[in-house]
């Protein structure tokens, strides 16, 4: 049986900790630190070391990805010359990582490496559609005097979700693509209009034509993959009045039991995360049928349609604009996907 590289790497690093814990470098998180900035300050490549850092410190991370100021964290990839067995374990860990990883240019140079975590979704097919794109930026807002657009943030979250699903062995189709915009670790994502639909199709200006194009692509792929476990996830950022902040909402087709289960599983995951990490805050997001939405009504795979938040609301903007929050959202969605497939 093929080993779970994430588990193996974690055990190897944990062994290192047991053998020579005095040699491992630790650092105290300061207010305002994120994982990427903390690693940069310590001279560690944040993109190569990110997954190992999370594996080492997962019990001390809030929302799965946030540091807690004042808490001590262990740094990965620190060369320990004094203990021979440590060098051997680190070499094995590096070799395993090289064997159990793939590269995807669509995620951008810094994020293109996907390290295998498990085979839990092997054989499953997921279609990911980020809202709007091309000539349509979607909902608009303003942050720090700069215009921000829904499609850029929905796309970034979708890419992060795709990477999580690939790490668990899934087959993933990213339906809206931008070859210039990989995963971005910025608050303000620059607006462009060069997104295309799957297989380099120009995205139409007309709204109905845009939606029909996506439906045709997804349904065509669904037919090609007939017999496989298939799911569709559509990601949007909402736009409401500026003073209205909302939680994450999930929609499904009223007649799709599988779609309802998918939406409910992701919703349940979000509720559990809020209860664990924000116990003083009630999660008010819902999952419900909303067949009036064109993609919900017309696409064939069981699907969940996700509204991330209100891009015009200042509180919601923190959830949407902070790259660590976008990573957390993607990770929580992926955990909901795993819950949907594996049950309870």
mmCIF file of N, CA and C in Angstrom, residues 94-207:
data_model
loop_
_atom_site.group_PDB
_atom_site.id
_atom_site.type_symbol
_atom_site.label_atom_id
_atom_site.label_comp_id
_atom_site.label_asym_id
_atom_site.label_seq_id
_atom_site.Cartn_x
_atom_site.Cartn_y
_atom_site.Cartn_z
ATOM 1 N N UNK A 94 13.179 14.488 2.792
ATOM 2 C CA UNK A 94 13.300 15.218 1.532
ATOM 3 C C UNK A 94 13.021 14.308 0.351
ATOM 4 N N UNK A 95 13.552 13.083 0.402
ATOM 5 C CA UNK A 95 13.346 12.147 -0.702
ATOM 6 C C UNK A 95 11.879 11.774 -0.828
ATOM 7 N N UNK A 96 11.205 11.569 0.305
ATOM 8 C CA UNK A 96 9.786 11.231 0.273
ATOM 9 C C UNK A 96 8.992 12.368 -0.325
ATOM 10 N N UNK A 97 9.340 13.617 0.069
ATOM 11 C CA UNK A 97 8.624 14.773 -0.469
ATOM 12 C C UNK A 97 8.774 14.835 -1.981
ATOM 13 N N UNK A 98 10.002 14.556 -2.474
ATOM 14 C CA UNK A 98 10.219 14.628 -3.913
ATOM 15 C C UNK A 98 9.417 13.554 -4.642
ATOM 16 N N UNK A 99 9.280 12.387 -4.026
ATOM 17 C CA UNK A 99 8.538 11.310 -4.657
ATOM 18 C C UNK A 99 7.028 11.553 -4.621
ATOM 19 N N UNK A 100 6.582 12.216 -3.570
ATOM 20 C CA UNK A 100 5.149 12.356 -3.353
ATOM 21 C C UNK A 100 4.657 13.780 -3.608
ATOM 22 N N UNK A 101 5.112 14.393 -4.678
ATOM 23 C CA UNK A 101 4.659 15.743 -5.001
ATOM 24 C C UNK A 101 4.517 15.890 -6.510
ATOM 25 N N UNK A 102 3.691 16.835 -6.904
ATOM 26 C CA UNK A 102 3.506 17.172 -8.311
ATOM 27 C C UNK A 102 3.562 18.675 -8.456
ATOM 28 N N UNK A 103 3.758 19.129 -9.675
ATOM 29 C CA UNK A 103 3.872 20.560 -9.938
ATOM 30 C C UNK A 103 2.755 20.993 -10.882
ATOM 31 N N UNK A 104 2.084 22.104 -10.537
ATOM 32 C CA UNK A 104 0.988 22.640 -11.341
ATOM 33 C C UNK A 104 1.230 24.133 -11.552
ATOM 34 N N UNK A 105 1.538 24.514 -12.783
ATOM 35 C CA UNK A 105 1.867 25.907 -13.082
ATOM 36 C C UNK A 105 0.726 26.868 -12.784
ATOM 37 N N UNK A 106 -0.502 26.381 -12.841
ATOM 38 C CA UNK A 106 -1.653 27.266 -12.648
ATOM 39 C C UNK A 106 -1.652 27.901 -11.259
ATOM 40 N N UNK A 107 -0.980 27.276 -10.293
ATOM 41 C CA UNK A 107 -0.940 27.829 -8.944
ATOM 42 C C UNK A 107 0.121 28.920 -8.779
ATOM 43 N N UNK A 108 0.909 29.168 -9.808
ATOM 44 C CA UNK A 108 1.960 30.175 -9.723
ATOM 45 C C UNK A 108 3.266 29.578 -9.237
ATOM 46 N N UNK A 109 4.341 30.269 -9.503
ATOM 47 C CA UNK A 109 5.683 29.751 -9.218
ATOM 48 C C UNK A 109 5.856 29.401 -7.737
ATOM 49 N N UNK A 110 5.381 30.243 -6.842
ATOM 50 C CA UNK A 110 5.611 30.035 -5.414
ATOM 51 C C UNK A 110 4.759 28.915 -4.827
ATOM 52 N N UNK A 111 3.655 28.597 -5.476
ATOM 53 C CA UNK A 111 2.711 27.626 -4.903
ATOM 54 C C UNK A 111 2.508 26.395 -5.785
ATOM 55 N N UNK A 112 3.316 26.240 -6.810
ATOM 56 C CA UNK A 112 3.021 25.213 -7.814
ATOM 57 C C UNK A 112 3.217 23.782 -7.315
ATOM 58 N N UNK A 113 4.023 23.583 -6.270
ATOM 59 C CA UNK A 113 4.265 22.231 -5.765
ATOM 60 C C UNK A 113 3.127 21.780 -4.855
ATOM 61 N N UNK A 114 2.540 20.648 -5.177
ATOM 62 C CA UNK A 114 1.481 20.058 -4.360
ATOM 63 C C UNK A 114 2.036 18.795 -3.721
ATOM 64 N N UNK A 115 2.126 18.815 -2.395
ATOM 65 C CA UNK A 115 2.649 17.671 -1.653
ATOM 66 C C UNK A 115 1.499 16.751 -1.265
ATOM 67 N N UNK A 116 1.635 15.486 -1.591
ATOM 68 C CA UNK A 116 0.571 14.525 -1.297
ATOM 69 C C UNK A 116 0.368 14.388 0.207
ATOM 70 N N UNK A 117 -0.880 14.479 0.639
ATOM 71 C CA UNK A 117 -1.226 14.291 2.044
ATOM 72 C C UNK A 117 -1.882 12.935 2.278
ATOM 73 N N UNK A 118 -2.666 12.486 1.306
ATOM 74 C CA UNK A 118 -3.351 11.207 1.443
ATOM 75 C C UNK A 118 -3.893 10.796 0.079
ATOM 76 N N UNK A 119 -4.546 9.628 0.049
ATOM 77 C CA UNK A 119 -5.239 9.161 -1.154
ATOM 78 C C UNK A 119 -6.744 9.079 -0.893
ATOM 79 N N UNK A 120 -7.225 9.868 0.052
ATOM 80 C CA UNK A 120 -8.614 9.745 0.506
ATOM 81 C C UNK A 120 -9.629 10.088 -0.573
ATOM 82 N N UNK A 121 -9.238 10.910 -1.555
ATOM 83 C CA UNK A 121 -10.165 11.291 -2.626
ATOM 84 C C UNK A 121 -9.744 10.706 -3.983
ATOM 85 N N UNK A 122 -8.888 9.718 -3.947
ATOM 86 C CA UNK A 122 -8.403 9.133 -5.203
ATOM 87 C C UNK A 122 -9.568 8.557 -6.016
ATOM 88 N N UNK A 123 -9.610 8.888 -7.298
ATOM 89 C CA UNK A 123 -10.670 8.426 -8.180
ATOM 90 C C UNK A 123 -11.863 9.362 -8.235
ATOM 91 N N UNK A 124 -11.942 10.323 -7.311
ATOM 92 C CA UNK A 124 -13.040 11.286 -7.299
ATOM 93 C C UNK A 124 -12.744 12.451 -8.239
ATOM 94 N N UNK A 125 -13.780 12.993 -8.846
ATOM 95 C CA UNK A 125 -13.646 14.112 -9.777
ATOM 96 C C UNK A 125 -14.370 15.325 -9.194
ATOM 97 N N UNK A 126 -13.678 16.463 -9.182
ATOM 98 C CA UNK A 126 -14.274 17.699 -8.677
ATOM 99 C C UNK A 126 -14.127 18.800 -9.726
ATOM 100 N N UNK A 127 -15.235 19.468 -10.010
ATOM 101 C CA UNK A 127 -15.249 20.621 -10.911
ATOM 102 C C UNK A 127 -15.367 21.872 -10.048
ATOM 103 N N UNK A 128 -14.440 22.802 -10.222
ATOM 104 C CA UNK A 128 -14.421 24.018 -9.418
ATOM 105 C C UNK A 128 -14.655 25.219 -10.325
ATOM 106 N N UNK A 129 -15.691 25.989 -10.027
ATOM 107 C CA UNK A 129 -16.038 27.166 -10.815
ATOM 108 C C UNK A 129 -15.978 28.391 -9.905
ATOM 109 N N UNK A 130 -15.102 29.338 -10.219
ATOM 110 C CA UNK A 130 -15.084 30.609 -9.487
ATOM 111 C C UNK A 130 -15.977 31.597 -10.219
ATOM 112 N N UNK A 131 -16.682 32.412 -9.455
ATOM 113 C CA UNK A 131 -17.682 33.299 -10.035
ATOM 114 C C UNK A 131 -17.106 34.395 -10.915
ATOM 115 N N UNK A 132 -17.853 34.714 -11.984
ATOM 116 C CA UNK A 132 -17.570 35.834 -12.885
ATOM 117 C C UNK A 132 -16.254 35.594 -13.626
ATOM 118 N N UNK A 133 -15.465 36.643 -13.885
ATOM 119 C CA UNK A 133 -14.222 36.488 -14.632
ATOM 120 C C UNK A 133 -14.329 36.977 -16.058
ATOM 121 N N UNK A 134 -13.189 37.187 -16.696
ATOM 122 C CA UNK A 134 -13.167 37.728 -18.054
ATOM 123 C C UNK A 134 -13.703 39.151 -18.055
ATOM 124 N N UNK A 135 -14.695 39.445 -18.894
ATOM 125 C CA UNK A 135 -15.218 40.815 -18.964
ATOM 126 C C UNK A 135 -16.063 41.212 -17.762
ATOM 127 N N UNK A 136 -16.371 40.256 -16.882
ATOM 128 C CA UNK A 136 -17.254 40.523 -15.743
ATOM 129 C C UNK A 136 -16.499 40.348 -14.427
ATOM 130 N N UNK A 137 -16.160 41.448 -13.737
ATOM 131 C CA UNK A 137 -15.430 41.322 -12.471
ATOM 132 C C UNK A 137 -16.307 40.907 -11.299
ATOM 133 N N UNK A 138 -17.633 40.935 -11.488
ATOM 134 C CA UNK A 138 -18.528 40.600 -10.396
ATOM 135 C C UNK A 138 -18.710 41.761 -9.442
ATOM 136 N N UNK A 139 -19.021 41.454 -8.198
ATOM 137 C CA UNK A 139 -19.246 42.494 -7.194
ATOM 138 C C UNK A 139 -17.970 43.285 -6.957
ATOM 139 N N UNK A 140 -18.126 44.580 -6.726
ATOM 140 C CA UNK A 140 -16.981 45.473 -6.532
ATOM 141 C C UNK A 140 -17.025 46.089 -5.133
ATOM 142 N N UNK A 141 -15.859 46.359 -4.603
ATOM 143 C CA UNK A 141 -15.736 47.038 -3.321
ATOM 144 C C UNK A 141 -14.513 47.930 -3.345
ATOM 145 N N UNK A 142 -14.242 48.563 -2.218
ATOM 146 C CA UNK A 142 -13.065 49.432 -2.089
ATOM 147 C C UNK A 142 -12.354 49.093 -0.794
ATOM 148 N N UNK A 143 -11.030 48.958 -0.864
ATOM 149 C CA UNK A 143 -10.220 48.701 0.315
ATOM 150 C C UNK A 143 -8.950 49.542 0.228
ATOM 151 N N UNK A 144 -8.681 50.322 1.262
ATOM 152 C CA UNK A 144 -7.500 51.190 1.310
ATOM 153 C C UNK A 144 -7.418 52.069 0.069
ATOM 154 N N UNK A 145 -8.592 52.524 -0.384
ATOM 155 C CA UNK A 145 -8.640 53.421 -1.530
ATOM 156 C C UNK A 145 -8.477 52.747 -2.875
ATOM 157 N N UNK A 146 -8.422 51.414 -2.901
ATOM 158 C CA UNK A 146 -8.249 50.684 -4.161
ATOM 159 C C UNK A 146 -9.481 49.831 -4.452
ATOM 160 N N UNK A 147 -9.812 49.733 -5.728
ATOM 161 C CA UNK A 147 -10.948 48.903 -6.138
ATOM 162 C C UNK A 147 -10.580 47.428 -5.995
ATOM 163 N N UNK A 148 -11.531 46.640 -5.504
ATOM 164 C CA UNK A 148 -11.352 45.193 -5.403
ATOM 165 C C UNK A 148 -12.544 44.521 -6.064
ATOM 166 N N UNK A 149 -12.297 43.371 -6.676
ATOM 167 C CA UNK A 149 -13.328 42.704 -7.475
ATOM 168 C C UNK A 149 -13.544 41.270 -7.006
ATOM 169 N N UNK A 150 -14.807 40.865 -7.023
ATOM 170 C CA UNK A 150 -15.208 39.531 -6.587
ATOM 171 C C UNK A 150 -14.449 38.421 -7.293
ATOM 172 N N UNK A 151 -14.323 38.528 -8.617
ATOM 173 C CA UNK A 151 -13.774 37.398 -9.360
ATOM 174 C C UNK A 151 -12.347 37.068 -8.947
ATOM 175 N N UNK A 152 -11.547 38.077 -8.566
ATOM 176 C CA UNK A 152 -10.157 37.829 -8.194
ATOM 177 C C UNK A 152 -10.079 37.019 -6.902
ATOM 178 N N UNK A 153 -10.938 37.322 -5.935
ATOM 179 C CA UNK A 153 -10.895 36.627 -4.645
ATOM 180 C C UNK A 153 -11.546 35.249 -4.725
ATOM 181 N N UNK A 154 -12.627 35.140 -5.476
ATOM 182 C CA UNK A 154 -13.243 33.825 -5.681
ATOM 183 C C UNK A 154 -12.261 32.890 -6.384
ATOM 184 N N UNK A 155 -11.496 33.439 -7.323
ATOM 185 C CA UNK A 155 -10.521 32.629 -8.060
ATOM 186 C C UNK A 155 -9.388 32.174 -7.141
ATOM 187 N N UNK A 156 -8.898 33.074 -6.292
ATOM 188 C CA UNK A 156 -7.806 32.720 -5.391
ATOM 189 C C UNK A 156 -8.232 31.620 -4.421
ATOM 190 N N UNK A 157 -9.425 31.737 -3.863
ATOM 191 C CA UNK A 157 -9.932 30.702 -2.955
ATOM 192 C C UNK A 157 -10.114 29.383 -3.703
ATOM 193 N N UNK A 158 -10.593 29.471 -4.943
ATOM 194 C CA UNK A 158 -10.789 28.264 -5.751
ATOM 195 C C UNK A 158 -9.465 27.558 -6.023
ATOM 196 N N UNK A 159 -8.416 28.319 -6.343
ATOM 197 C CA UNK A 159 -7.102 27.709 -6.561
ATOM 198 C C UNK A 159 -6.604 27.034 -5.291
ATOM 199 N N UNK A 160 -6.772 27.690 -4.157
ATOM 200 C CA UNK A 160 -6.329 27.103 -2.893
ATOM 201 C C UNK A 160 -7.116 25.820 -2.583
ATOM 202 N N UNK A 161 -8.408 25.827 -2.885
ATOM 203 C CA UNK A 161 -9.218 24.625 -2.698
ATOM 204 C C UNK A 161 -8.756 23.513 -3.630
ATOM 205 N N UNK A 162 -8.482 23.857 -4.881
ATOM 206 C CA UNK A 162 -8.003 22.860 -5.846
ATOM 207 C C UNK A 162 -6.731 22.190 -5.342
ATOM 208 N N UNK A 163 -5.836 22.992 -4.787
ATOM 209 C CA UNK A 163 -4.567 22.451 -4.286
ATOM 210 C C UNK A 163 -4.805 21.489 -3.127
ATOM 211 N N UNK A 164 -5.743 21.841 -2.235
ATOM 212 C CA UNK A 164 -6.067 20.954 -1.114
ATOM 213 C C UNK A 164 -6.647 19.630 -1.619
ATOM 214 N N UNK A 165 -7.552 19.687 -2.587
ATOM 215 C CA UNK A 165 -8.184 18.472 -3.091
ATOM 216 C C UNK A 165 -7.174 17.592 -3.831
ATOM 217 N N UNK A 166 -6.299 18.220 -4.609
ATOM 218 C CA UNK A 166 -5.246 17.470 -5.304
ATOM 219 C C UNK A 166 -4.332 16.762 -4.312
ATOM 220 N N UNK A 167 -4.057 17.412 -3.187
ATOM 221 C CA UNK A 167 -3.181 16.820 -2.174
ATOM 222 C C UNK A 167 -3.776 15.554 -1.578
ATOM 223 N N UNK A 168 -5.097 15.393 -1.693
ATOM 224 C CA UNK A 168 -5.756 14.180 -1.205
ATOM 225 C C UNK A 168 -6.096 13.215 -2.344
ATOM 226 N N UNK A 169 -5.484 13.423 -3.491
ATOM 227 C CA UNK A 169 -5.590 12.452 -4.581
ATOM 228 C C UNK A 169 -6.725 12.657 -5.552
ATOM 229 N N UNK A 170 -7.472 13.764 -5.435
ATOM 230 C CA UNK A 170 -8.622 13.984 -6.312
ATOM 231 C C UNK A 170 -8.180 14.381 -7.718
ATOM 232 N N UNK A 171 -9.072 14.167 -8.670
ATOM 233 C CA UNK A 171 -8.923 14.693 -10.027
ATOM 234 C C UNK A 171 -9.719 15.994 -10.078
ATOM 235 N N UNK A 172 -9.059 17.108 -10.385
ATOM 236 C CA UNK A 172 -9.674 18.422 -10.259
ATOM 237 C C UNK A 172 -9.674 19.155 -11.598
ATOM 238 N N UNK A 173 -10.832 19.697 -11.964
ATOM 239 C CA UNK A 173 -10.961 20.545 -13.143
ATOM 240 C C UNK A 173 -11.254 21.970 -12.681
ATOM 241 N N UNK A 174 -10.355 22.897 -12.992
ATOM 242 C CA UNK A 174 -10.563 24.304 -12.678
ATOM 243 C C UNK A 174 -11.184 24.943 -13.918
ATOM 244 N N UNK A 175 -12.446 25.310 -13.832
ATOM 245 C CA UNK A 175 -13.204 25.688 -15.024
ATOM 246 C C UNK A 175 -12.880 27.102 -15.498
ATOM 247 N N UNK A 176 -12.678 28.035 -14.588
ATOM 248 C CA UNK A 176 -12.244 29.387 -14.947
ATOM 249 C C UNK A 176 -10.774 29.504 -14.590
ATOM 250 N N UNK A 177 -9.955 29.970 -15.548
ATOM 251 C CA UNK A 177 -8.505 29.966 -15.355
ATOM 252 C C UNK A 177 -7.887 31.290 -15.779
ATOM 253 N N UNK A 178 -6.786 31.635 -15.094
ATOM 254 C CA UNK A 178 -6.000 32.818 -15.444
ATOM 255 C C UNK A 178 -4.536 32.437 -15.361
ATOM 256 N N UNK A 179 -3.868 32.335 -16.491
ATOM 257 C CA UNK A 179 -2.499 31.845 -16.513
ATOM 258 C C UNK A 179 -1.518 32.798 -15.830
ATOM 259 N N UNK A 180 -1.911 34.060 -15.643
ATOM 260 C CA UNK A 180 -1.018 35.031 -15.009
ATOM 261 C C UNK A 180 -1.215 35.146 -13.507
ATOM 262 N N UNK A 181 -2.353 34.714 -13.015
ATOM 263 C CA UNK A 181 -2.679 34.862 -11.598
ATOM 264 C C UNK A 181 -2.729 33.502 -10.925
ATOM 265 N N UNK A 182 -1.633 33.118 -10.295
ATOM 266 C CA UNK A 182 -1.661 31.921 -9.474
ATOM 267 C C UNK A 182 -2.230 32.276 -8.110
ATOM 268 N N UNK A 183 -1.947 31.458 -7.115
ATOM 269 C CA UNK A 183 -2.322 31.778 -5.744
ATOM 270 C C UNK A 183 -1.520 32.999 -5.318
ATOM 271 N N UNK A 184 -2.220 33.999 -4.790
ATOM 272 C CA UNK A 184 -1.559 35.266 -4.433
ATOM 273 C C UNK A 184 -1.708 35.547 -2.946
ATOM 274 N N UNK A 185 -0.632 36.002 -2.337
ATOM 275 C CA UNK A 185 -0.606 36.249 -0.900
ATOM 276 C C UNK A 185 -0.673 37.738 -0.593
ATOM 277 N N UNK A 186 -1.561 38.441 -1.277
ATOM 278 C CA UNK A 186 -1.737 39.877 -1.095
ATOM 279 C C UNK A 186 -3.147 40.156 -0.589
ATOM 280 N N UNK A 187 -3.307 41.304 0.064
ATOM 281 C CA UNK A 187 -4.644 41.749 0.469
ATOM 282 C C UNK A 187 -5.402 42.296 -0.738
ATOM 283 N N UNK A 188 -4.756 43.160 -1.487
ATOM 284 C CA UNK A 188 -5.385 43.733 -2.675
ATOM 285 C C UNK A 188 -4.926 42.947 -3.892
ATOM 286 N N UNK A 189 -5.842 42.238 -4.528
ATOM 287 C CA UNK A 189 -5.541 41.465 -5.734
ATOM 288 C C UNK A 189 -5.874 42.329 -6.942
ATOM 289 N N UNK A 190 -4.852 42.586 -7.736
ATOM 290 C CA UNK A 190 -5.027 43.458 -8.891
ATOM 291 C C UNK A 190 -6.074 42.894 -9.847
ATOM 292 N N UNK A 191 -6.878 43.785 -10.389
ATOM 293 C CA UNK A 191 -7.966 43.392 -11.283
ATOM 294 C C UNK A 191 -7.465 43.287 -12.712
ATOM 295 N N UNK A 192 -7.812 42.186 -13.375
ATOM 296 C CA UNK A 192 -7.569 42.068 -14.809
ATOM 297 C C UNK A 192 -8.776 41.384 -15.439
ATOM 298 N N UNK A 193 -8.753 41.216 -16.732
ATOM 299 C CA UNK A 193 -9.920 40.667 -17.441
ATOM 300 C C UNK A 193 -9.523 39.572 -18.425
ATOM 301 N N UNK A 194 -8.404 38.896 -18.132
ATOM 302 C CA UNK A 194 -7.886 37.920 -19.097
ATOM 303 C C UNK A 194 -8.205 36.477 -18.722
ATOM 304 N N UNK A 195 -9.127 36.270 -17.805
ATOM 305 C CA UNK A 195 -9.525 34.900 -17.476
ATOM 306 C C UNK A 195 -10.200 34.236 -18.681
ATOM 307 N N UNK A 196 -10.034 32.943 -18.767
ATOM 308 C CA UNK A 196 -10.674 32.158 -19.830
ATOM 309 C C UNK A 196 -11.381 30.969 -19.196
ATOM 310 N N UNK A 197 -12.256 30.354 -19.955
ATOM 311 C CA UNK A 197 -12.928 29.139 -19.505
ATOM 312 C C UNK A 197 -12.103 27.925 -19.926
ATOM 313 N N UNK A 198 -12.391 26.803 -19.313
ATOM 314 C CA UNK A 198 -11.630 25.559 -19.514
ATOM 315 C C UNK A 198 -11.368 25.274 -20.989
ATOM 316 N N UNK A 199 -10.106 24.930 -21.250
ATOM 317 C CA UNK A 199 -9.561 24.690 -22.584
ATOM 318 C C UNK A 199 -9.491 25.975 -23.410
ATOM 319 N N UNK A 200 -9.195 27.069 -22.696
ATOM 320 C CA UNK A 200 -8.859 28.348 -23.334
ATOM 321 C C UNK A 200 -9.999 28.965 -24.125
ATOM 322 N N UNK A 201 -11.209 28.808 -23.640
ATOM 323 C CA UNK A 201 -12.370 29.424 -24.296
ATOM 324 C C UNK A 201 -12.548 30.867 -23.813
ATOM 325 N N UNK A 202 -12.791 31.784 -24.735
ATOM 326 C CA UNK A 202 -13.062 33.170 -24.367
ATOM 327 C C UNK A 202 -14.375 33.261 -23.601
ATOM 328 N N UNK A 203 -14.372 33.994 -22.508
ATOM 329 C CA UNK A 203 -15.577 34.145 -21.701
ATOM 330 C C UNK A 203 -16.464 35.224 -22.321
ATOM 331 N N UNK A 204 -17.729 34.926 -22.641
ATOM 332 C CA UNK A 204 -18.607 35.905 -23.292
ATOM 333 C C UNK A 204 -18.942 37.086 -22.384
ATOM 334 N N UNK A 205 -19.278 38.198 -22.998
ATOM 335 C CA UNK A 205 -19.702 39.381 -22.258
ATOM 336 C C UNK A 205 -21.119 39.208 -21.720
ATOM 337 N N UNK A 206 -21.984 38.617 -22.521
ATOM 338 C CA UNK A 206 -23.377 38.434 -22.125
ATOM 339 C C UNK A 206 -23.482 37.459 -20.946
ATOM 340 N N UNK A 207 -24.236 37.840 -19.934
ATOM 341 C CA UNK A 207 -24.308 37.042 -18.713
ATOM 342 C C UNK A 207 -24.869 35.639 -18.954
#
